[in-house]
PDB file of C-alpha atoms in Angstrom:
ATOM      1  CA  MET P   1     -47.464  22.282   2.424  1.00  0.00           C
ATOM      2  CA  ALA P   2     -44.567  21.469   0.093  1.00  0.00           C
ATOM      3  CA  PRO P   3     -41.159  22.659   1.306  1.00  0.00           C
ATOM      4  CA  THR P   4     -39.787  25.771  -0.319  1.00  0.00           C
ATOM      5  CA  THR P   5     -36.972  25.451  -2.840  1.00  0.00           C
ATOM      6  CA  ALA P   6     -34.518  26.918  -0.336  1.00  0.00           C
ATOM      7  CA  ALA P   7     -35.588  24.464   2.386  1.00  0.00           C
ATOM      8  CA  ALA P   8     -35.301  21.540  -0.003  1.00  0.00           C
ATOM      9  CA  ALA P   9     -31.821  22.647  -1.026  1.00  0.00           C
ATOM     10  CA  GLU P  10     -30.751  22.787   2.607  1.00  0.00           C
ATOM     11  CA  ARG P  11     -31.723  19.133   3.026  1.00  0.00           C
ATOM     12  CA  ARG P  12     -30.036  17.958  -0.162  1.00  0.00           C
ATOM     13  CA  PRO P  13     -26.983  15.818   0.653  1.00  0.00           C
ATOM     14  CA  SER P  14     -23.771  17.722   0.029  1.00  0.00           C
ATOM     15  CA  PRO P  15     -20.698  16.165  -1.641  1.00  0.00           C
ATOM     16  CA  PHE P  16     -19.336  15.685   1.881  1.00  0.00           C
ATOM     17  CA  SER P  17     -22.521  13.932   3.050  1.00  0.00           C
ATOM     18  CA  ARG P  18     -22.473  11.586   0.083  1.00  0.00           C
ATOM     19  CA  GLU P  19     -18.788  10.847   0.658  1.00  0.00           C
ATOM     20  CA  VAL P  20     -19.349   9.884   4.297  1.00  0.00           C
ATOM     21  CA  ARG P  21     -22.183   7.598   3.289  1.00  0.00           C
ATOM     22  CA  ARG P  22     -20.059   6.054   0.514  1.00  0.00           C
ATOM     23  CA  TRP P  23     -17.191   5.311   2.885  1.00  0.00           C
ATOM     24  CA  ARG P  24     -19.543   3.909   5.513  1.00  0.00           C
ATOM     25  CA  ALA P  25     -21.076   1.549   2.936  1.00  0.00           C
ATOM     26  CA  LEU P  26     -17.612   0.526   1.746  1.00  0.00           C
ATOM     27  CA  ARG P  27     -16.625  -0.302   5.323  1.00  0.00           C
ATOM     28  CA  ARG P  28     -19.944  -2.121   5.819  1.00  0.00           C
ATOM     29  CA  MET P  29     -20.722  -0.139   8.950  1.00  0.00           C
ATOM     30  CA  SER P  30     -24.116   0.875  10.235  1.00  0.00           C
ATOM     31  CA  GLN P  31     -24.808   4.461  11.247  1.00  0.00           C
ATOM     32  CA  LEU P  32     -24.894   3.310  14.856  1.00  0.00           C
ATOM     33  CA  GLU P  33     -21.477   1.647  14.589  1.00  0.00           C
ATOM     34  CA  LEU P  34     -19.836   4.658  12.950  1.00  0.00           C
ATOM     35  CA  ALA P  35     -21.481   7.090  15.351  1.00  0.00           C
ATOM     36  CA  ALA P  36     -20.223   5.122  18.355  1.00  0.00           C
ATOM     37  CA  LEU P  37     -16.666   5.052  16.984  1.00  0.00           C
ATOM     38  CA  ALA P  38     -16.741   8.783  16.203  1.00  0.00           C
ATOM     39  CA  GLY P  39     -18.143   9.740  19.595  1.00  0.00           C
ATOM     40  CA  THR P  40     -21.451  11.099  18.373  1.00  0.00           C
ATOM     41  CA  THR P  41     -25.074   9.948  18.120  1.00  0.00           C
ATOM     42  CA  GLN P  42     -26.751   8.037  15.349  1.00  0.00           C
ATOM     43  CA  ARG P  43     -29.229  10.911  15.021  1.00  0.00           C
ATOM     44  CA  HIS P  44     -26.423  13.432  14.469  1.00  0.00           C
ATOM     45  CA  LEU P  45     -24.732  11.170  11.916  1.00  0.00           C
ATOM     46  CA  SER P  46     -28.056  10.722  10.129  1.00  0.00           C
ATOM     47  CA  PHE P  47     -28.411  14.504   9.909  1.00  0.00           C
ATOM     48  CA  ILE P  48     -24.836  14.761   8.534  1.00  0.00           C
ATOM     49  CA  GLU P  49     -25.474  12.128   5.859  1.00  0.00           C
ATOM     50  CA  SER P  50     -28.754  13.740   4.819  1.00  0.00           C
ATOM     51  CA  GLY P  51     -27.177  17.195   4.604  1.00  0.00           C
ATOM     52  CA  ARG P  52     -29.307  18.599   7.422  1.00  0.00           C
ATOM     53  CA  SER P  53     -26.281  19.180   9.658  1.00  0.00           C
ATOM     54  CA  ALA P  54     -22.841  20.582   8.835  1.00  0.00           C
ATOM     55  CA  PRO P  55     -20.189  19.031  11.107  1.00  0.00           C
ATOM     56  CA  GLY P  56     -17.296  20.933  12.624  1.00  0.00           C
ATOM     57  CA  ARG P  57     -13.717  20.241  11.612  1.00  0.00           C
ATOM     58  CA  ALA P  58     -13.081  18.031  14.669  1.00  0.00           C
ATOM     59  CA  MET P  59     -16.078  15.847  13.827  1.00  0.00           C
ATOM     60  CA  VAL P  60     -14.893  15.446  10.224  1.00  0.00           C
ATOM     61  CA  VAL P  61     -11.496  14.304  11.489  1.00  0.00           C
ATOM     62  CA  ARG P  62     -13.117  11.858  13.931  1.00  0.00           C
ATOM     63  CA  LEU P  63     -15.300  10.417  11.181  1.00  0.00           C
ATOM     64  CA  ALA P  64     -12.272  10.022   8.890  1.00  0.00           C
ATOM     65  CA  GLU P  65     -10.302   8.256  11.626  1.00  0.00           C
ATOM     66  CA  SER P  66     -13.256   6.003  12.482  1.00  0.00           C
ATOM     67  CA  LEU P  67     -13.598   5.026   8.823  1.00  0.00           C
ATOM     68  CA  ALA P  68      -9.891   4.058   8.768  1.00  0.00           C
ATOM     69  CA  LEU P  69      -9.132   6.434   5.926  1.00  0.00           C
ATOM     70  CA  SER P  70      -5.572   7.040   4.794  1.00  0.00           C
ATOM     71  CA  LEU P  71      -4.099  10.480   5.441  1.00  0.00           C
ATOM     72  CA  ARG P  72      -4.652  11.398   1.787  1.00  0.00           C
ATOM     73  CA  GLU P  73      -8.285  10.311   2.028  1.00  0.00           C
ATOM     74  CA  ARG P  74      -8.739  12.255   5.272  1.00  0.00           C
ATOM     75  CA  ASN P  75      -7.485  15.403   3.581  1.00  0.00           C
ATOM     76  CA  ALA P  76      -9.920  14.818   0.717  1.00  0.00           C
ATOM     77  CA  LEU P  77     -12.816  14.417   3.147  1.00  0.00           C
ATOM     78  CA  LEU P  78     -11.879  17.641   4.926  1.00  0.00           C
ATOM     79  CA  LEU P  79     -11.823  19.479   1.600  1.00  0.00           C
ATOM     80  CA  LYS P  80     -15.292  18.192   0.719  1.00  0.00           C
ATOM     81  CA  ALA P  81     -16.505  19.506   4.071  1.00  0.00           C
ATOM     82  CA  GLY P  82     -15.040  22.923   3.288  1.00  0.00           C
ATOM     83  CA  TYR P  83     -11.990  22.713   5.561  1.00  0.00           C
ATOM     84  CA  ALA P  84      -8.281  22.915   4.833  1.00  0.00           C
ATOM     85  CA  PRO P  85      -6.298  19.640   4.798  1.00  0.00           C
ATOM     86  CA  ALA P  86      -4.910  18.563   8.153  1.00  0.00           C
ATOM     87  CA  TYR P  87      -1.876  16.626   6.931  1.00  0.00           C
ATOM     88  CA  GLU P  88       1.137  17.908   5.021  1.00  0.00           C
ATOM     89  CA  GLU P  89       2.379  16.184   1.874  1.00  0.00           C
ATOM     90  CA  SER P  90       6.121  16.742   1.793  1.00  0.00           C
ATOM     91  CA  PRO P  91       8.308  16.066  -1.255  1.00  0.00           C
ATOM     92  CA  ARG P  92      10.316  12.884  -0.821  1.00  0.00           C
ATOM     93  CA  ASP P  93      13.536  14.871  -0.906  1.00  0.00           C
ATOM     94  CA  GLY P  94      12.204  17.569   1.421  1.00  0.00           C
ATOM     95  CA  ALA P  95      13.775  18.565   4.725  1.00  0.00           C
ATOM     96  CA  ALA P  96      10.605  17.758   6.708  1.00  0.00           C
ATOM     97  CA  ILE P  97      10.875  13.991   6.222  1.00  0.00           C
ATOM     98  CA  GLU P  98      14.648  13.720   5.763  1.00  0.00           C
ATOM     99  CA  PRO P  99      15.124  12.197   9.267  1.00  0.00           C
ATOM    100  CA  ALA P 100      12.704   9.423   8.355  1.00  0.00           C
ATOM    101  CA  MET P 101      14.363   8.862   4.975  1.00  0.00           C
ATOM    102  CA  THR P 102      17.753   8.692   6.701  1.00  0.00           C
ATOM    103  CA  ALA P 103      16.358   6.068   9.070  1.00  0.00           C
ATOM    104  CA  LEU P 104      15.045   4.056   6.119  1.00  0.00           C
ATOM    105  CA  ARG P 105      18.447   4.164   4.399  1.00  0.00           C
ATOM    106  CA  SER P 106      20.037   2.909   7.611  1.00  0.00           C
ATOM    107  CA  ILE P 107      17.555   0.021   7.800  1.00  0.00           C
ATOM    108  CA  LEU P 108      18.228  -0.912   4.185  1.00  0.00           C
ATOM    109  CA  THR P 109      21.976  -0.976   4.816  1.00  0.00           C
ATOM    110  CA  GLY P 110      21.537  -2.947   8.025  1.00  0.00           C
ATOM    111  CA  HIS P 111      19.442  -5.559   6.221  1.00  0.00           C
ATOM    112  CA  LEU P 112      22.347  -6.546   3.962  1.00  0.00           C
ATOM    113  CA  PRO P 113      23.225  -9.063   2.617  1.00  0.00           C
ATOM    114  CA  TYR P 114      19.492  -9.555   2.041  1.00  0.00           C
ATOM    115  CA  PRO P 115      17.530  -7.419  -0.452  1.00  0.00           C
ATOM    116  CA  ALA P 116      15.171  -4.685   0.723  1.00  0.00           C
ATOM    117  CA  VAL P 117      13.350  -1.818  -0.953  1.00  0.00           C
ATOM    118  CA  VAL P 118      11.233   1.177  -0.023  1.00  0.00           C
ATOM    119  CA  ALA P 119       8.300   1.697  -2.372  1.00  0.00           C
ATOM    120  CA  GLY P 120       5.440   4.122  -2.822  1.00  0.00           C
ATOM    121  CA  PRO P 121       1.705   3.331  -2.802  1.00  0.00           C
ATOM    122  CA  ARG P 122       1.630   1.995  -6.371  1.00  0.00           C
ATOM    123  CA  GLY P 123       4.894   0.086  -6.198  1.00  0.00           C
ATOM    124  CA  GLU P 124       7.179   2.872  -7.397  1.00  0.00           C
ATOM    125  CA  LEU P 125      10.747   2.343  -6.194  1.00  0.00           C
ATOM    126  CA  VAL P 126      11.986   5.008  -3.784  1.00  0.00           C
ATOM    127  CA  LEU P 127      15.068   3.409  -2.191  1.00  0.00           C
ATOM    128  CA  ALA P 128      16.873   0.063  -2.417  1.00  0.00           C
ATOM    129  CA  ASN P 129      19.942  -1.544  -0.908  1.00  0.00           C
ATOM    130  CA  ALA P 130      22.824  -3.087  -2.830  1.00  0.00           C
ATOM    131  CA  ALA P 131      21.305  -6.592  -2.667  1.00  0.00           C
ATOM    132  CA  PHE P 132      18.415  -5.391  -4.828  1.00  0.00           C
ATOM    133  CA  GLU P 133      20.567  -6.454  -7.785  1.00  0.00           C
ATOM    134  CA  VAL P 134      19.543 -10.078  -7.221  1.00  0.00           C
ATOM    135  CA  LEU P 135      15.978  -9.080  -8.122  1.00  0.00           C
ATOM    136  CA  THR P 136      16.951  -7.153 -11.247  1.00  0.00           C
ATOM    137  CA  GLU P 137      19.265  -9.854 -12.642  1.00  0.00           C
ATOM    138  CA  GLY P 138      18.485 -10.326 -16.346  1.00  0.00           C
ATOM    139  CA  ALA P 139      15.625  -7.805 -16.380  1.00  0.00           C
ATOM    140  CA  ALA P 140      14.972  -5.720 -19.481  1.00  0.00           C
ATOM    141  CA  ALA P 141      16.586  -2.291 -19.328  1.00  0.00           C
ATOM    142  CA  ARG P 142      13.246  -0.544 -19.902  1.00  0.00           C
ATOM    143  CA  LEU P 143      11.864  -2.009 -16.659  1.00  0.00           C
ATOM    144  CA  LEU P 144      14.810  -0.533 -14.770  1.00  0.00           C
ATOM    145  CA  GLU P 145      14.419   3.001 -16.078  1.00  0.00           C
ATOM    146  CA  PRO P 146      13.050   5.440 -13.492  1.00  0.00           C
ATOM    147  CA  PRO P 147      10.421   5.378 -12.246  1.00  0.00           C
ATOM    148  CA  VAL P 148      10.941   1.663 -11.574  1.00  0.00           C
ATOM    149  CA  ASN P 149       7.817  -0.174 -10.436  1.00  0.00           C
ATOM    150  CA  VAL P 150       8.863  -3.060  -8.205  1.00  0.00           C
ATOM    151  CA  LEU P 151       5.488  -4.832  -8.510  1.00  0.00           C
ATOM    152  CA  ARG P 152       5.668  -4.809 -12.311  1.00  0.00           C
ATOM    153  CA  LEU P 153       9.316  -5.888 -12.164  1.00  0.00           C
ATOM    154  CA  ALA P 154       8.365  -8.813  -9.898  1.00  0.00           C
ATOM    155  CA  LEU P 155       5.914 -10.440 -12.318  1.00  0.00           C
ATOM    156  CA  HIS P 156       6.701  -9.074 -15.771  1.00  0.00           C
ATOM    157  CA  PRO P 157       7.857 -11.625 -18.389  1.00  0.00           C
ATOM    158  CA  GLU P 158      10.853  -9.377 -19.082  1.00  0.00           C
ATOM    159  CA  GLY P 159      11.504  -8.885 -15.388  1.00  0.00           C
ATOM    160  CA  MET P 160      11.611 -11.456 -12.582  1.00  0.00           C
ATOM    161  CA  GLY P 161       8.668 -13.449 -13.950  1.00  0.00           C
ATOM    162  CA  PRO P 162      10.614 -16.143 -15.866  1.00  0.00           C
ATOM    163  CA  ARG P 163      12.912 -16.673 -12.867  1.00  0.00           C
ATOM    164  CA  VAL P 164      10.101 -17.157 -10.325  1.00  0.00           C
ATOM    165  CA  VAL P 165       9.705 -20.918  -9.925  1.00  0.00           C
ATOM    166  CA  ASN P 166       6.319 -20.613  -8.186  1.00  0.00           C
ATOM    167  CA  LEU P 167       5.004 -17.727 -10.275  1.00  0.00           C
ATOM    168  CA  ALA P 168       1.349 -18.800 -10.040  1.00  0.00           C
ATOM    169  CA  ALA P 169       1.252 -19.029  -6.236  1.00  0.00           C
ATOM    170  CA  TRP P 170       3.540 -16.118  -5.421  1.00  0.00           C
ATOM    171  CA  GLY P 171       2.091 -13.928  -8.148  1.00  0.00           C
ATOM    172  CA  ARG P 172      -1.403 -14.581  -6.840  1.00  0.00           C
ATOM    173  CA  HIS P 173      -0.228 -13.432  -3.404  1.00  0.00           C
ATOM    174  CA  VAL P 174       1.068 -10.183  -4.936  1.00  0.00           C
ATOM    175  CA  THR P 175      -2.059  -9.455  -6.975  1.00  0.00           C
ATOM    176  CA  GLU P 176      -4.502 -10.365  -4.208  1.00  0.00           C
ATOM    177  CA  SER P 177      -2.679  -8.093  -1.760  1.00  0.00           C
ATOM    178  CA  LEU P 178      -2.877  -5.284  -4.310  1.00  0.00           C
ATOM    179  CA  ARG P 179      -6.594  -5.883  -4.900  1.00  0.00           C
ATOM    180  CA  ALA P 180      -7.255  -5.921  -1.169  1.00  0.00           C
ATOM    181  CA  ARG P 181      -5.540  -2.550  -0.826  1.00  0.00           C
ATOM    182  CA  ALA P 182      -7.548  -1.172  -3.751  1.00  0.00           C
ATOM    183  CA  ALA P 183     -10.786  -2.433  -2.181  1.00  0.00           C
ATOM    184  CA  ALA P 184     -10.019  -0.746   1.145  1.00  0.00           C
ATOM    185  CA  HIS P 185      -8.738   2.448  -0.476  1.00  0.00           C
ATOM    186  CA  PRO P 186     -10.334   2.773  -3.933  1.00  0.00           C
ATOM    187  CA  ASP P 187      -7.830   3.929  -6.518  1.00  0.00           C
ATOM    188  CA  GLY P 188      -8.227   3.488 -10.249  1.00  0.00           C
ATOM    189  CA  GLY P 189      -4.461   3.305 -10.624  1.00  0.00           C
ATOM    190  CA  LEU P 190      -4.255   0.332  -8.247  1.00  0.00           C
ATOM    191  CA  ASP P 191      -7.098  -1.445 -10.052  1.00  0.00           C
ATOM    192  CA  ALA P 192      -5.374  -0.987 -13.405  1.00  0.00           C
ATOM    193  CA  LEU P 193      -2.034  -2.194 -12.027  1.00  0.00           C
ATOM    194  CA  ALA P 194      -3.653  -5.263 -10.431  1.00  0.00           C
ATOM    195  CA  ALA P 195      -5.316  -6.141 -13.741  1.00  0.00           C
ATOM    196  CA  GLU P 196      -2.020  -5.709 -15.593  1.00  0.00           C
ATOM    197  CA  LEU P 197      -0.096  -7.882 -13.150  1.00  0.00           C
ATOM    198  CA  ALA P 198      -2.762 -10.605 -13.191  1.00  0.00           C
ATOM    199  CA  GLY P 199      -2.240 -10.831 -16.945  1.00  0.00           C
ATOM    200  CA  TYR P 200       1.368 -11.907 -16.376  1.00  0.00           C
ATOM    201  CA  LEU P 201       0.358 -14.993 -14.347  1.00  0.00           C
ATOM    202  CA  PRO P 202      -0.175 -18.501 -15.776  1.00  0.00           C
ATOM    203  CA  ALA P 203      -3.800 -18.932 -16.832  1.00  0.00           C
ATOM    204  CA  GLY P 204      -5.944 -21.295 -14.796  1.00  0.00           C
ATOM    205  CA  ALA P 205      -3.155 -22.383 -12.462  1.00  0.00           C
ATOM    206  CA  PRO P 206      -4.716 -23.797  -9.272  1.00  0.00           C
ATOM    207  CA  PRO P 207      -3.370 -22.751  -5.879  1.00  0.00           C
ATOM    208  CA  GLY P 208      -0.515 -25.068  -4.952  1.00  0.00           C
ATOM    209  CA  PRO P 209       0.931 -26.358  -1.657  1.00  0.00           C
ATOM    210  CA  ASP P 210       4.146 -24.377  -2.175  1.00  0.00           C
ATOM    211  CA  HIS P 211       4.318 -22.697   1.209  1.00  0.00           C
ATOM    212  CA  LEU P 212       6.072 -23.031   4.542  1.00  0.00           C
ATOM    213  CA  GLY P 213       2.903 -23.529   6.561  1.00  0.00           C
ATOM    214  CA  PHE P 214       2.654 -19.826   7.381  1.00  0.00           C
ATOM    215  CA  ALA P 215       3.760 -17.902   4.278  1.00  0.00           C
ATOM    216  CA  VAL P 216       4.252 -18.161   0.527  1.00  0.00           C
ATOM    217  CA  PRO P 217       7.985 -17.970  -0.241  1.00  0.00           C
ATOM    218  CA  LEU P 218       9.420 -16.400  -3.349  1.00  0.00           C
ATOM    219  CA  ARG P 219      11.401 -19.108  -5.151  1.00  0.00           C
ATOM    220  CA  LEU P 220      13.778 -17.231  -7.412  1.00  0.00           C
ATOM    221  CA  ARG P 221      16.303 -18.673  -9.864  1.00  0.00           C
ATOM    222  CA  THR P 222      19.646 -16.860  -9.941  1.00  0.00           C
ATOM    223  CA  ALA P 223      23.001 -17.440 -11.601  1.00  0.00           C
ATOM    224  CA  GLY P 224      24.258 -18.914  -8.326  1.00  0.00           C
ATOM    225  CA  GLY P 225      21.278 -21.115  -7.519  1.00  0.00           C
ATOM    226  CA  GLU P 226      17.687 -20.927  -6.335  1.00  0.00           C
ATOM    227  CA  LEU P 227      16.713 -18.541  -3.552  1.00  0.00           C
ATOM    228  CA  ARG P 228      13.786 -19.098  -1.207  1.00  0.00           C
ATOM    229  CA  LEU P 229      12.756 -15.773   0.284  1.00  0.00           C
ATOM    230  CA  LEU P 230      10.074 -14.587   2.672  1.00  0.00           C
ATOM    231  CA  THR P 231       8.888 -10.976   2.607  1.00  0.00           C
ATOM    232  CA  THR P 232       7.864  -8.559   5.331  1.00  0.00           C
ATOM    233  CA  LEU P 233       6.179  -5.160   4.940  1.00  0.00           C
ATOM    234  CA  THR P 234       6.824  -2.264   7.318  1.00  0.00           C
ATOM    235  CA  SER P 235       5.242   1.192   7.359  1.00  0.00           C
ATOM    236  CA  PHE P 236       5.210   4.268   9.586  1.00  0.00           C
ATOM    237  CA  ALA P 237       2.090   3.561  11.631  1.00  0.00           C
ATOM    238  CA  THR P 238       2.129   6.963  13.369  1.00  0.00           C
ATOM    239  CA  ALA P 239       3.030   9.108  10.374  1.00  0.00           C
ATOM    240  CA  VAL P 240       1.269  12.477  10.070  1.00  0.00           C
ATOM    241  CA  ASP P 241       2.730  13.316   6.664  1.00  0.00           C
ATOM    242  CA  VAL P 242       0.944  11.942   3.588  1.00  0.00           C
ATOM    243  CA  THR P 243       4.169  11.133   1.748  1.00  0.00           C
ATOM    244  CA  LEU P 244       5.697   9.258   4.668  1.00  0.00           C
ATOM    245  CA  ALA P 245       2.475   7.391   5.456  1.00  0.00           C
ATOM    246  CA  GLU P 246       2.321   6.048   1.903  1.00  0.00           C
ATOM    247  CA  LEU P 247       5.817   4.561   1.936  1.00  0.00           C
ATOM    248  CA  HIS P 248       6.427   0.955   2.895  1.00  0.00           C
ATOM    249  CA  LEU P 249       9.592  -1.037   3.336  1.00  0.00           C
ATOM    250  CA  GLU P 250       9.648  -4.543   1.871  1.00  0.00           C
ATOM    251  CA  ALA P 251      12.410  -6.696   3.285  1.00  0.00           C
ATOM    252  CA  PHE P 252      13.307 -10.141   1.954  1.00  0.00           C
ATOM    253  CA  LEU P 253      14.485 -12.781   4.410  1.00  0.00           C
ATOM    254  CA  PRO P 254      16.097 -16.172   3.675  1.00  0.00           C
ATOM    255  CA  ALA P 255      13.703 -19.078   4.191  1.00  0.00           C
ATOM    256  CA  ASP P 256      16.535 -21.589   4.527  1.00  0.00           C
ATOM    257  CA  PRO P 257      20.287 -21.681   5.313  1.00  0.00           C
ATOM    258  CA  GLU P 258      21.188 -22.288   1.673  1.00  0.00           C
ATOM    259  CA  THR P 259      19.542 -19.021   0.627  1.00  0.00           C
ATOM    260  CA  ALA P 260      21.300 -17.127   3.402  1.00  0.00           C
ATOM    261  CA  GLU P 261      24.663 -18.506   2.324  1.00  0.00           C
ATOM    262  CA  LEU P 262      24.063 -17.749  -1.345  1.00  0.00           C
ATOM    263  CA  LEU P 263      23.204 -14.130  -0.529  1.00  0.00           C
ATOM    264  CA  ARG P 264      26.293 -13.815   1.696  1.00  0.00           C
ATOM    265  CA  ARG P 265      28.453 -15.018  -1.191  1.00  0.00           C
ATOM    266  CA  ARG P 266      26.873 -12.517  -3.569  1.00  0.00           C
ATOM    267  CA  ALA P 267      27.528  -9.737  -1.058  1.00  0.00           C
ATOM    268  CA  ALA P 268      31.166 -10.792  -0.758  1.00  0.00           C
ATOM    269  CA  ALA P 269      31.486 -10.775  -4.558  1.00  0.00           C
ATOM    270  CA  ARG P 270      30.128  -7.210  -4.629  1.00  0.00           C
ATOM    271  CA  GLY P 271      32.668  -6.246  -1.971  1.00  0.00           C
ATOM    272  CA  ALA P 272      29.914  -5.554   0.561  1.00  0.00           C
ATOM    273  CA  ALA P 273      30.275  -6.432   4.218  1.00  0.00           C
ATOM    274  CA  PRO P 274      27.582  -8.993   5.084  1.00  0.00           C
ATOM    275  CA  ALA P 275      25.502  -8.489   8.200  1.00  0.00           C
ATOM    276  CA  GLY P 276      26.288 -10.798  11.070  1.00  0.00           C
TER     277      GLY P 276
END
């Protein structure tokens, strides 16, 4: 006997079911692997993905965590399941995350005389220390109007691009990192930005040996000489606020003594007290 219309509707995958299956495919996980990580059975997960079972809020959260979703993506999954978001999204100037923002400002100051910035998920500048001026030297005014995008500034032909000696190699590092983030956390805005930035790189330039054996340095021409800088990225790994979780601190470090000295001299010229 054919199932009734009501029974068929009950078995039709819901938007939540389809979303779980989409994320599982993106992560290249089997039902058994995801079920084990989420503390459930493959049979239960199969029922969830087919729409035959509606999971509780705790199970949705466990699935989101097991799929390594960002806090924003976890909230979206909860909404598709019919539950309220679990994570707040505070304004960047809000009281809730002010202690964290104060800590970031302190880190930026402590990193002097070397440049450091705090940026949002698509490269939008949130905070910067005084040494950031070495990165903006000679840049077009329109690229420095808020909201400044530090990724665009880094490669744009009216930004840092003409001053980057190893633009092909370093630019490829920037764009590939952006594409990897977009692949793990699909975002049309990231895809568009990655395509834009790739268009600023030299066409057909093969990967070169311009590295220190463990990292690609940024070789940047300045009025005082060439800088060789390494970059590090830091984020709040235990953040439970969407806004805070999406911020990252990019700190530039000298790759040689000459770069360190040049940056100390620039700091002295600005009247800043260099770090020890």
